[in-house]
Amino acid sequence: MPKSRTSSFTRRGFVAAGGALGLVAVLAACGGTDKAKGDGGKGNGAAAAGAWTFKDDLGKDVSSPAKPKNIVAFTGTAAALYDYGVTVKGVFGPTKTADGKPDVQAGSLDISKVEILGNVYDEFNVEKFAALQPDLLVTNSWDGTYWYVPEASKDKILGLAPHAAIKVGGDVTLDKALERTAELAKSLGADLNSKKTVDSKARFEAAAAKVREATKANPGVKVLVGSGSDALFYASTPDTSADLKYFKQLGVEFITPDKLDEGGFFEGLSWENAGKYKADVILLDNRTGTLQPEQLKDRPTWAELPAVKAGQVTPRVTEPIYSYDKCAQILEDLAKSIQNAKKVS
């Protein structure tokens, strides 16, 4: 999700840790650089003489003298790696809710066993990061930047360890993001031939077929992707996110807003105008910090939407965990929503 959309999240001022910067030179010497040494392993992390390299989706050859062990990752990326058997030491991004429970983006992670460096947008504790002696930072990328790495302090953070990003926006579709995340996991020691991974991939492929079947069996179902905040209802385009682009390839018929924001991701509608687009199904942002159906039920314009009245609102996993295990469930739920939808728009 683009940065402009994250303005609805609590933003906390970043406080640089005085002792962290002194570790930059030491960690850089131990952790390698963005440029790979030699030509081995580009794209899949294989490397000569014990060194580790991986060509990330920003075009960088990321390298380390040995396979990284002290990994720090965006929470959703960490959750995906966990599904492949790769553990991380620290995370940044939505990890736990106000009551201490795992955030939806934490997936199957045991959040009690990772150091949480920041739990909201623009929060990242550099001192804790440095103390972990990281030899790799990994995250996603929507627009060529490192997701959830604060802009104001990114140079300090990225200077402490090699860093890689997997694209989940722009011209990338869900299947490609899954493939690249799996390649990253493999480079870090994951066994992609394990029964769990093989079964999960087969389940994902079967779920994709179910979505195709559902769209063919129930044609003409119009889907709106939305997200609620106190001030605005955001109607998203299906043309910029990896998941929605893939759903579109599978035959899902989306409503595309006609007045997108500067970044080209969504149209912000006042609640008085929330009924501008009539849909048969609404995929509603399920992230912590966005309004859910129970919180929206007293808003008249929401309650009057045809899809809402018909009970055809489905949670949208706006920031998927890019493992076959988690994305298979997303496709299965989508197939059911399309298959069971009545045309009400």
Short mmCIF file of N, CA and C in Angstrom, two decimals, residues 85-235:
data_model
loop_
_atom_site.label_atom_id
_atom_site.label_comp_id
_atom_site.label_asym_id
_atom_site.label_seq_id
_atom_site.Cartn_x
_atom_site.Cartn_y
_atom_site.Cartn_z
N GLY A 85 10.08 -21.80 6.90
CA GLY A 85 11.04 -22.33 7.86
C GLY A 85 12.22 -21.45 8.13
N VAL A 86 12.18 -20.19 7.68
CA VAL A 86 13.26 -19.24 7.92
C VAL A 86 12.86 -18.30 9.04
N THR A 87 13.62 -18.25 10.10
CA THR A 87 13.29 -17.40 11.25
C THR A 87 14.06 -16.09 11.20
N VAL A 88 13.50 -15.08 11.84
CA VAL A 88 14.14 -13.77 11.91
C VAL A 88 14.34 -13.38 13.37
N LYS A 89 15.25 -12.44 13.60
CA LYS A 89 15.53 -11.97 14.95
C LYS A 89 14.67 -10.77 15.33
N GLY A 90 14.37 -9.92 14.34
CA GLY A 90 13.62 -8.71 14.64
C GLY A 90 12.66 -8.38 13.52
N VAL A 91 11.63 -7.60 13.86
CA VAL A 91 10.62 -7.20 12.88
C VAL A 91 10.29 -5.73 13.04
N PHE A 92 9.76 -5.15 11.97
CA PHE A 92 9.25 -3.78 12.02
C PHE A 92 7.98 -3.73 11.17
N GLY A 93 7.01 -2.98 11.64
CA GLY A 93 5.71 -2.95 10.99
C GLY A 93 4.66 -3.52 11.94
N PRO A 94 3.38 -3.47 11.56
CA PRO A 94 2.31 -3.92 12.45
C PRO A 94 2.52 -5.36 12.90
N THR A 95 2.77 -5.54 14.19
CA THR A 95 3.11 -6.85 14.74
C THR A 95 2.16 -7.29 15.85
N LYS A 96 1.77 -6.34 16.71
CA LYS A 96 0.83 -6.69 17.78
C LYS A 96 -0.20 -5.57 17.94
N THR A 97 -1.40 -5.97 18.33
CA THR A 97 -2.49 -5.02 18.52
C THR A 97 -2.40 -4.40 19.91
N ALA A 98 -3.29 -3.47 20.17
CA ALA A 98 -3.25 -2.75 21.44
C ALA A 98 -3.41 -3.68 22.64
N ASP A 99 -4.10 -4.80 22.45
CA ASP A 99 -4.28 -5.75 23.56
C ASP A 99 -3.18 -6.80 23.61
N GLY A 100 -2.13 -6.62 22.81
CA GLY A 100 -0.99 -7.50 22.86
C GLY A 100 -1.08 -8.74 22.00
N LYS A 101 -2.17 -8.90 21.27
CA LYS A 101 -2.33 -10.07 20.41
C LYS A 101 -1.61 -9.84 19.08
N PRO A 102 -1.29 -10.92 18.35
CA PRO A 102 -0.62 -10.75 17.06
C PRO A 102 -1.48 -9.99 16.07
N ASP A 103 -0.88 -9.05 15.38
CA ASP A 103 -1.56 -8.33 14.31
C ASP A 103 -1.82 -9.30 13.16
N VAL A 104 -2.81 -8.98 12.35
CA VAL A 104 -3.13 -9.83 11.21
C VAL A 104 -1.94 -10.02 10.29
N GLN A 105 -1.05 -9.02 10.24
CA GLN A 105 0.11 -9.12 9.35
C GLN A 105 1.22 -9.99 9.90
N ALA A 106 1.09 -10.43 11.15
CA ALA A 106 2.11 -11.29 11.75
C ALA A 106 1.93 -12.75 11.36
N GLY A 107 0.79 -13.10 10.80
CA GLY A 107 0.59 -14.47 10.35
C GLY A 107 0.78 -15.48 11.45
N SER A 108 1.63 -16.48 11.20
CA SER A 108 1.88 -17.55 12.16
C SER A 108 3.09 -17.27 13.06
N LEU A 109 3.68 -16.09 12.94
CA LEU A 109 4.82 -15.73 13.77
C LEU A 109 4.49 -15.82 15.25
N ASP A 110 5.43 -16.32 16.05
CA ASP A 110 5.33 -16.21 17.49
C ASP A 110 5.96 -14.87 17.86
N ILE A 111 5.13 -13.88 18.07
CA ILE A 111 5.65 -12.52 18.24
C ILE A 111 6.40 -12.33 19.55
N SER A 112 6.29 -13.31 20.45
CA SER A 112 7.04 -13.22 21.71
C SER A 112 8.50 -13.58 21.51
N LYS A 113 8.83 -14.11 20.34
CA LYS A 113 10.20 -14.56 20.09
C LYS A 113 10.95 -13.68 19.11
N VAL A 114 10.40 -12.50 18.79
CA VAL A 114 11.10 -11.56 17.91
C VAL A 114 11.19 -10.20 18.59
N GLU A 115 12.24 -9.48 18.26
CA GLU A 115 12.38 -8.11 18.76
C GLU A 115 11.57 -7.19 17.87
N ILE A 116 10.64 -6.46 18.45
CA ILE A 116 9.80 -5.55 17.67
C ILE A 116 10.46 -4.17 17.66
N LEU A 117 10.94 -3.77 16.50
CA LEU A 117 11.67 -2.51 16.37
C LEU A 117 10.75 -1.32 16.12
N GLY A 118 9.54 -1.61 15.69
CA GLY A 118 8.55 -0.56 15.43
C GLY A 118 7.24 -1.25 15.10
N ASN A 119 6.16 -0.72 15.62
CA ASN A 119 4.86 -1.38 15.45
C ASN A 119 3.89 -0.59 14.58
N VAL A 120 4.29 0.63 14.23
CA VAL A 120 3.45 1.49 13.39
C VAL A 120 4.33 2.15 12.34
N TYR A 121 3.69 2.79 11.39
CA TYR A 121 4.42 3.45 10.31
C TYR A 121 5.30 4.56 10.86
N ASP A 122 6.51 4.66 10.34
CA ASP A 122 7.51 5.66 10.73
C ASP A 122 8.13 5.41 12.10
N GLU A 123 7.95 4.23 12.66
CA GLU A 123 8.57 3.88 13.93
C GLU A 123 9.60 2.78 13.69
N PHE A 124 10.84 3.04 14.06
CA PHE A 124 11.92 2.06 13.85
C PHE A 124 13.04 2.39 14.83
N ASN A 125 13.29 1.51 15.77
CA ASN A 125 14.30 1.75 16.79
C ASN A 125 15.67 1.32 16.28
N VAL A 126 16.48 2.29 15.91
CA VAL A 126 17.80 2.01 15.34
C VAL A 126 18.73 1.35 16.36
N GLU A 127 18.64 1.77 17.61
CA GLU A 127 19.51 1.21 18.64
C GLU A 127 19.26 -0.29 18.81
N LYS A 128 17.99 -0.68 18.86
CA LYS A 128 17.65 -2.10 18.98
C LYS A 128 18.09 -2.86 17.72
N PHE A 129 17.91 -2.24 16.58
CA PHE A 129 18.31 -2.85 15.32
C PHE A 129 19.80 -3.15 15.33
N ALA A 130 20.60 -2.17 15.71
CA ALA A 130 22.05 -2.34 15.75
C ALA A 130 22.46 -3.41 16.75
N ALA A 131 21.76 -3.46 17.87
CA ALA A 131 22.10 -4.43 18.92
C ALA A 131 21.88 -5.87 18.47
N LEU A 132 21.02 -6.07 17.50
CA LEU A 132 20.77 -7.41 16.96
C LEU A 132 21.91 -7.89 16.07
N GLN A 133 22.85 -7.00 15.77
CA GLN A 133 23.96 -7.29 14.85
C GLN A 133 23.43 -7.89 13.55
N PRO A 134 22.56 -7.16 12.88
CA PRO A 134 21.89 -7.71 11.68
C PRO A 134 22.85 -7.92 10.53
N ASP A 135 22.66 -9.04 9.83
CA ASP A 135 23.43 -9.23 8.60
C ASP A 135 22.51 -9.24 7.38
N LEU A 136 21.22 -8.94 7.58
CA LEU A 136 20.31 -8.74 6.45
C LEU A 136 19.02 -8.09 6.93
N LEU A 137 18.56 -7.10 6.16
CA LEU A 137 17.23 -6.52 6.35
C LEU A 137 16.44 -6.79 5.08
N VAL A 138 15.21 -7.31 5.23
CA VAL A 138 14.38 -7.57 4.06
C VAL A 138 12.99 -6.99 4.28
N THR A 139 12.40 -6.52 3.18
CA THR A 139 11.08 -5.94 3.24
C THR A 139 10.45 -6.04 1.86
N ASN A 140 9.25 -5.49 1.72
CA ASN A 140 8.59 -5.42 0.43
C ASN A 140 8.81 -4.05 -0.19
N SER A 141 8.39 -3.89 -1.42
CA SER A 141 8.48 -2.58 -2.08
C SER A 141 7.27 -2.41 -2.99
N TRP A 142 6.56 -1.29 -2.79
CA TRP A 142 5.42 -0.95 -3.65
C TRP A 142 5.84 -0.05 -4.80
N ASP A 143 6.79 0.84 -4.53
CA ASP A 143 7.09 1.91 -5.48
C ASP A 143 8.58 2.19 -5.62
N GLY A 144 9.40 1.19 -5.35
CA GLY A 144 10.84 1.40 -5.45
C GLY A 144 11.50 1.80 -4.15
N THR A 145 10.71 1.93 -3.07
CA THR A 145 11.26 2.26 -1.76
C THR A 145 11.12 1.05 -0.85
N TYR A 146 11.79 1.13 0.31
CA TYR A 146 11.77 0.03 1.27
C TYR A 146 10.59 0.21 2.23
N TRP A 147 9.62 -0.67 2.12
CA TRP A 147 8.35 -0.54 2.85
C TRP A 147 8.58 -0.58 4.36
N TYR A 148 8.03 0.45 5.04
CA TYR A 148 8.09 0.63 6.49
C TYR A 148 9.47 0.98 7.02
N VAL A 149 10.43 1.26 6.15
CA VAL A 149 11.68 1.86 6.59
C VAL A 149 11.48 3.37 6.53
N PRO A 150 11.51 4.07 7.66
CA PRO A 150 11.20 5.51 7.67
C PRO A 150 12.09 6.30 6.72
N GLU A 151 11.48 7.16 5.94
CA GLU A 151 12.22 7.96 4.97
C GLU A 151 13.27 8.83 5.64
N ALA A 152 12.92 9.40 6.79
CA ALA A 152 13.83 10.33 7.45
C ALA A 152 15.10 9.66 7.97
N SER A 153 15.05 8.39 8.25
CA SER A 153 16.20 7.71 8.84
C SER A 153 16.67 6.51 8.02
N LYS A 154 16.21 6.40 6.78
CA LYS A 154 16.53 5.22 5.99
C LYS A 154 18.02 5.06 5.76
N ASP A 155 18.76 6.16 5.57
CA ASP A 155 20.18 6.04 5.31
C ASP A 155 20.92 5.43 6.51
N LYS A 156 20.50 5.81 7.73
CA LYS A 156 21.11 5.26 8.93
C LYS A 156 20.80 3.76 9.04
N ILE A 157 19.53 3.44 8.79
CA ILE A 157 19.09 2.05 8.93
C ILE A 157 19.73 1.16 7.87
N LEU A 158 19.68 1.59 6.62
CA LEU A 158 20.20 0.77 5.53
C LEU A 158 21.72 0.69 5.55
N GLY A 159 22.35 1.62 6.26
CA GLY A 159 23.79 1.58 6.39
C GLY A 159 24.28 0.54 7.37
N LEU A 160 23.38 -0.03 8.15
CA LEU A 160 23.77 -0.99 9.18
C LEU A 160 23.85 -2.43 8.70
N ALA A 161 23.25 -2.73 7.56
CA ALA A 161 23.25 -4.13 7.10
C ALA A 161 22.88 -4.19 5.63
N PRO A 162 23.27 -5.24 4.93
CA PRO A 162 22.77 -5.45 3.57
C PRO A 162 21.24 -5.49 3.60
N HIS A 163 20.61 -5.09 2.50
CA HIS A 163 19.15 -4.98 2.51
C HIS A 163 18.59 -5.36 1.15
N ALA A 164 17.44 -6.04 1.19
CA ALA A 164 16.81 -6.52 -0.03
C ALA A 164 15.31 -6.25 0.03
N ALA A 165 14.70 -6.08 -1.14
CA ALA A 165 13.27 -5.81 -1.21
C ALA A 165 12.64 -6.67 -2.29
N ILE A 166 11.42 -7.13 -2.03
CA ILE A 166 10.63 -7.89 -2.99
C ILE A 166 9.46 -7.01 -3.43
N LYS A 167 9.31 -6.83 -4.74
CA LYS A 167 8.25 -5.96 -5.26
C LYS A 167 6.87 -6.60 -5.09
N VAL A 168 5.92 -5.77 -4.64
CA VAL A 168 4.53 -6.22 -4.50
C VAL A 168 3.56 -5.22 -5.12
N GLY A 169 4.09 -4.31 -5.92
CA GLY A 169 3.26 -3.30 -6.57
C GLY A 169 3.75 -3.05 -7.98
N GLY A 170 3.13 -2.08 -8.63
CA GLY A 170 3.54 -1.74 -9.99
C GLY A 170 3.14 -2.82 -10.98
N ASP A 171 4.12 -3.34 -11.71
CA ASP A 171 3.83 -4.32 -12.76
C ASP A 171 3.87 -5.75 -12.26
N VAL A 172 4.01 -5.96 -10.96
CA VAL A 172 4.14 -7.29 -10.39
C VAL A 172 2.77 -7.84 -10.00
N THR A 173 2.54 -9.12 -10.28
CA THR A 173 1.31 -9.79 -9.87
C THR A 173 1.59 -10.74 -8.70
N LEU A 174 0.54 -11.15 -8.04
CA LEU A 174 0.66 -11.97 -6.84
C LEU A 174 1.51 -13.21 -7.06
N ASP A 175 1.31 -13.91 -8.15
CA ASP A 175 2.06 -15.13 -8.39
C ASP A 175 3.56 -14.86 -8.51
N LYS A 176 3.93 -13.72 -9.12
CA LYS A 176 5.33 -13.36 -9.25
C LYS A 176 5.92 -12.98 -7.89
N ALA A 177 5.18 -12.23 -7.08
CA ALA A 177 5.66 -11.87 -5.75
C ALA A 177 5.86 -13.11 -4.88
N LEU A 178 4.97 -14.07 -5.04
CA LEU A 178 5.11 -15.33 -4.32
C LEU A 178 6.37 -16.08 -4.76
N GLU A 179 6.58 -16.12 -6.05
CA GLU A 179 7.75 -16.81 -6.60
C GLU A 179 9.04 -16.19 -6.09
N ARG A 180 9.09 -14.86 -6.09
CA ARG A 180 10.31 -14.18 -5.67
C ARG A 180 10.54 -14.32 -4.16
N THR A 181 9.47 -14.29 -3.38
CA THR A 181 9.62 -14.48 -1.94
C THR A 181 10.13 -15.89 -1.65
N ALA A 182 9.62 -16.87 -2.39
CA ALA A 182 10.09 -18.24 -2.22
C ALA A 182 11.57 -18.36 -2.59
N GLU A 183 11.99 -17.65 -3.64
CA GLU A 183 13.40 -17.68 -4.04
C GLU A 183 14.28 -17.08 -2.94
N LEU A 184 13.79 -15.99 -2.34
CA LEU A 184 14.54 -15.39 -1.23
C LEU A 184 14.64 -16.37 -0.07
N ALA A 185 13.53 -17.02 0.26
CA ALA A 185 13.54 -18.00 1.35
C ALA A 185 14.51 -19.14 1.06
N LYS A 186 14.52 -19.61 -0.18
CA LYS A 186 15.44 -20.68 -0.56
C LYS A 186 16.88 -20.26 -0.37
N SER A 187 17.19 -19.05 -0.77
CA SER A 187 18.56 -18.56 -0.63
C SER A 187 18.99 -18.50 0.84
N LEU A 188 18.00 -18.39 1.74
CA LEU A 188 18.29 -18.29 3.16
C LEU A 188 18.17 -19.65 3.86
N GLY A 189 18.02 -20.71 3.07
CA GLY A 189 18.05 -22.04 3.64
C GLY A 189 16.76 -22.82 3.60
N ALA A 190 15.69 -22.25 3.07
CA ALA A 190 14.41 -22.95 3.03
C ALA A 190 14.44 -24.11 2.05
N ASP A 191 13.73 -25.18 2.37
CA ASP A 191 13.59 -26.32 1.48
C ASP A 191 12.26 -26.20 0.75
N LEU A 192 12.32 -25.78 -0.50
CA LEU A 192 11.08 -25.58 -1.27
C LEU A 192 10.48 -26.91 -1.73
N ASN A 193 11.19 -27.99 -1.50
CA ASN A 193 10.66 -29.31 -1.84
C ASN A 193 10.05 -30.03 -0.63
N SER A 194 9.96 -29.32 0.48
CA SER A 194 9.34 -29.92 1.66
C SER A 194 7.87 -30.19 1.37
N LYS A 195 7.31 -31.16 2.07
CA LYS A 195 5.91 -31.52 1.85
C LYS A 195 5.00 -30.33 2.10
N LYS A 196 5.28 -29.57 3.16
CA LYS A 196 4.43 -28.43 3.48
C LYS A 196 4.40 -27.42 2.34
N THR A 197 5.58 -27.09 1.81
CA THR A 197 5.64 -26.10 0.74
C THR A 197 5.02 -26.62 -0.55
N VAL A 198 5.31 -27.86 -0.90
CA VAL A 198 4.75 -28.45 -2.11
C VAL A 198 3.23 -28.51 -2.02
N ASP A 199 2.72 -28.92 -0.86
CA ASP A 199 1.26 -29.00 -0.68
C ASP A 199 0.62 -27.61 -0.71
N SER A 200 1.30 -26.64 -0.11
CA SER A 200 0.77 -25.27 -0.08
C SER A 200 0.70 -24.67 -1.48
N LYS A 201 1.72 -24.94 -2.29
CA LYS A 201 1.71 -24.42 -3.66
C LYS A 201 0.62 -25.07 -4.48
N ALA A 202 0.43 -26.37 -4.28
CA ALA A 202 -0.64 -27.07 -4.99
C ALA A 202 -2.01 -26.53 -4.57
N ARG A 203 -2.16 -26.25 -3.29
CA ARG A 203 -3.42 -25.67 -2.80
C ARG A 203 -3.65 -24.29 -3.41
N PHE A 204 -2.58 -23.49 -3.51
CA PHE A 204 -2.69 -22.17 -4.12
C PHE A 204 -3.15 -22.28 -5.57
N GLU A 205 -2.54 -23.17 -6.31
CA GLU A 205 -2.89 -23.32 -7.72
C GLU A 205 -4.33 -23.82 -7.89
N ALA A 206 -4.76 -24.70 -6.99
CA ALA A 206 -6.14 -25.18 -7.03
C ALA A 206 -7.10 -24.04 -6.69
N ALA A 207 -6.70 -23.19 -5.75
CA ALA A 207 -7.55 -22.06 -5.36
C ALA A 207 -7.67 -21.06 -6.50
N ALA A 208 -6.58 -20.84 -7.23
CA ALA A 208 -6.64 -19.94 -8.38
C ALA A 208 -7.62 -20.46 -9.42
N ALA A 209 -7.61 -21.78 -9.61
CA ALA A 209 -8.56 -22.39 -10.55
C ALA A 209 -10.00 -22.20 -10.08
N LYS A 210 -10.21 -22.24 -8.77
CA LYS A 210 -11.55 -22.03 -8.21
C LYS A 210 -12.05 -20.62 -8.49
N VAL A 211 -11.14 -19.64 -8.40
CA VAL A 211 -11.54 -18.26 -8.69
C VAL A 211 -11.93 -18.14 -10.17
N ARG A 212 -11.14 -18.71 -11.06
CA ARG A 212 -11.48 -18.68 -12.49
C ARG A 212 -12.86 -19.32 -12.73
N GLU A 213 -13.08 -20.45 -12.09
CA GLU A 213 -14.36 -21.15 -12.25
C GLU A 213 -15.51 -20.30 -11.73
N ALA A 214 -15.30 -19.65 -10.59
CA ALA A 214 -16.36 -18.83 -9.99
C ALA A 214 -16.72 -17.63 -10.86
N THR A 215 -15.71 -16.99 -11.45
CA THR A 215 -15.99 -15.82 -12.29
C THR A 215 -16.70 -16.22 -13.58
N LYS A 216 -16.40 -17.42 -14.07
CA LYS A 216 -17.08 -17.90 -15.27
C LYS A 216 -18.51 -18.35 -14.97
N ALA A 217 -18.70 -18.95 -13.80
CA ALA A 217 -20.02 -19.46 -13.43
C ALA A 217 -20.97 -18.35 -13.00
N ASN A 218 -20.41 -17.23 -12.53
CA ASN A 218 -21.23 -16.12 -12.05
C ASN A 218 -20.73 -14.82 -12.66
N PRO A 219 -20.84 -14.67 -13.98
CA PRO A 219 -20.27 -13.50 -14.65
C PRO A 219 -21.03 -12.22 -14.32
N GLY A 220 -20.32 -11.11 -14.44
CA GLY A 220 -20.96 -9.82 -14.24
C GLY A 220 -20.97 -9.31 -12.82
N VAL A 221 -20.39 -10.07 -11.88
CA VAL A 221 -20.31 -9.62 -10.49
C VAL A 221 -19.29 -8.51 -10.38
N LYS A 222 -19.73 -7.33 -9.93
CA LYS A 222 -18.86 -6.17 -9.83
C LYS A 222 -18.29 -6.05 -8.42
N VAL A 223 -16.97 -5.91 -8.34
CA VAL A 223 -16.27 -5.90 -7.06
C VAL A 223 -15.62 -4.53 -6.83
N LEU A 224 -15.84 -3.97 -5.65
CA LEU A 224 -15.21 -2.71 -5.25
C LEU A 224 -14.26 -2.99 -4.11
N VAL A 225 -13.05 -2.47 -4.21
CA VAL A 225 -12.06 -2.61 -3.14
C VAL A 225 -12.07 -1.33 -2.31
N GLY A 226 -12.34 -1.46 -1.03
CA GLY A 226 -12.49 -0.27 -0.20
C GLY A 226 -11.74 -0.35 1.12
N SER A 227 -11.56 0.82 1.73
CA SER A 227 -10.91 0.92 3.03
C SER A 227 -11.53 2.10 3.78
N GLY A 228 -11.86 1.88 5.03
CA GLY A 228 -12.54 2.92 5.79
C GLY A 228 -11.67 3.58 6.84
N SER A 229 -11.75 4.90 6.90
CA SER A 229 -11.13 5.68 7.98
C SER A 229 -12.21 6.59 8.55
N ASP A 230 -11.90 7.29 9.62
CA ASP A 230 -12.90 8.19 10.21
C ASP A 230 -13.37 9.24 9.22
N ALA A 231 -12.45 9.78 8.44
CA ALA A 231 -12.79 10.90 7.56
C ALA A 231 -13.21 10.48 6.16
N LEU A 232 -12.63 9.39 5.65
CA LEU A 232 -12.83 9.06 4.25
C LEU A 232 -13.07 7.56 4.03
N PHE A 233 -13.74 7.28 2.91
CA PHE A 233 -13.84 5.92 2.40
C PHE A 233 -12.97 5.88 1.15
N TYR A 234 -11.97 5.00 1.16
CA TYR A 234 -11.04 4.92 0.04
C TYR A 234 -11.47 3.82 -0.91
N ALA A 235 -11.66 4.18 -2.18
CA ALA A 235 -11.97 3.21 -3.22
C ALA A 235 -10.70 2.99 -4.04
#
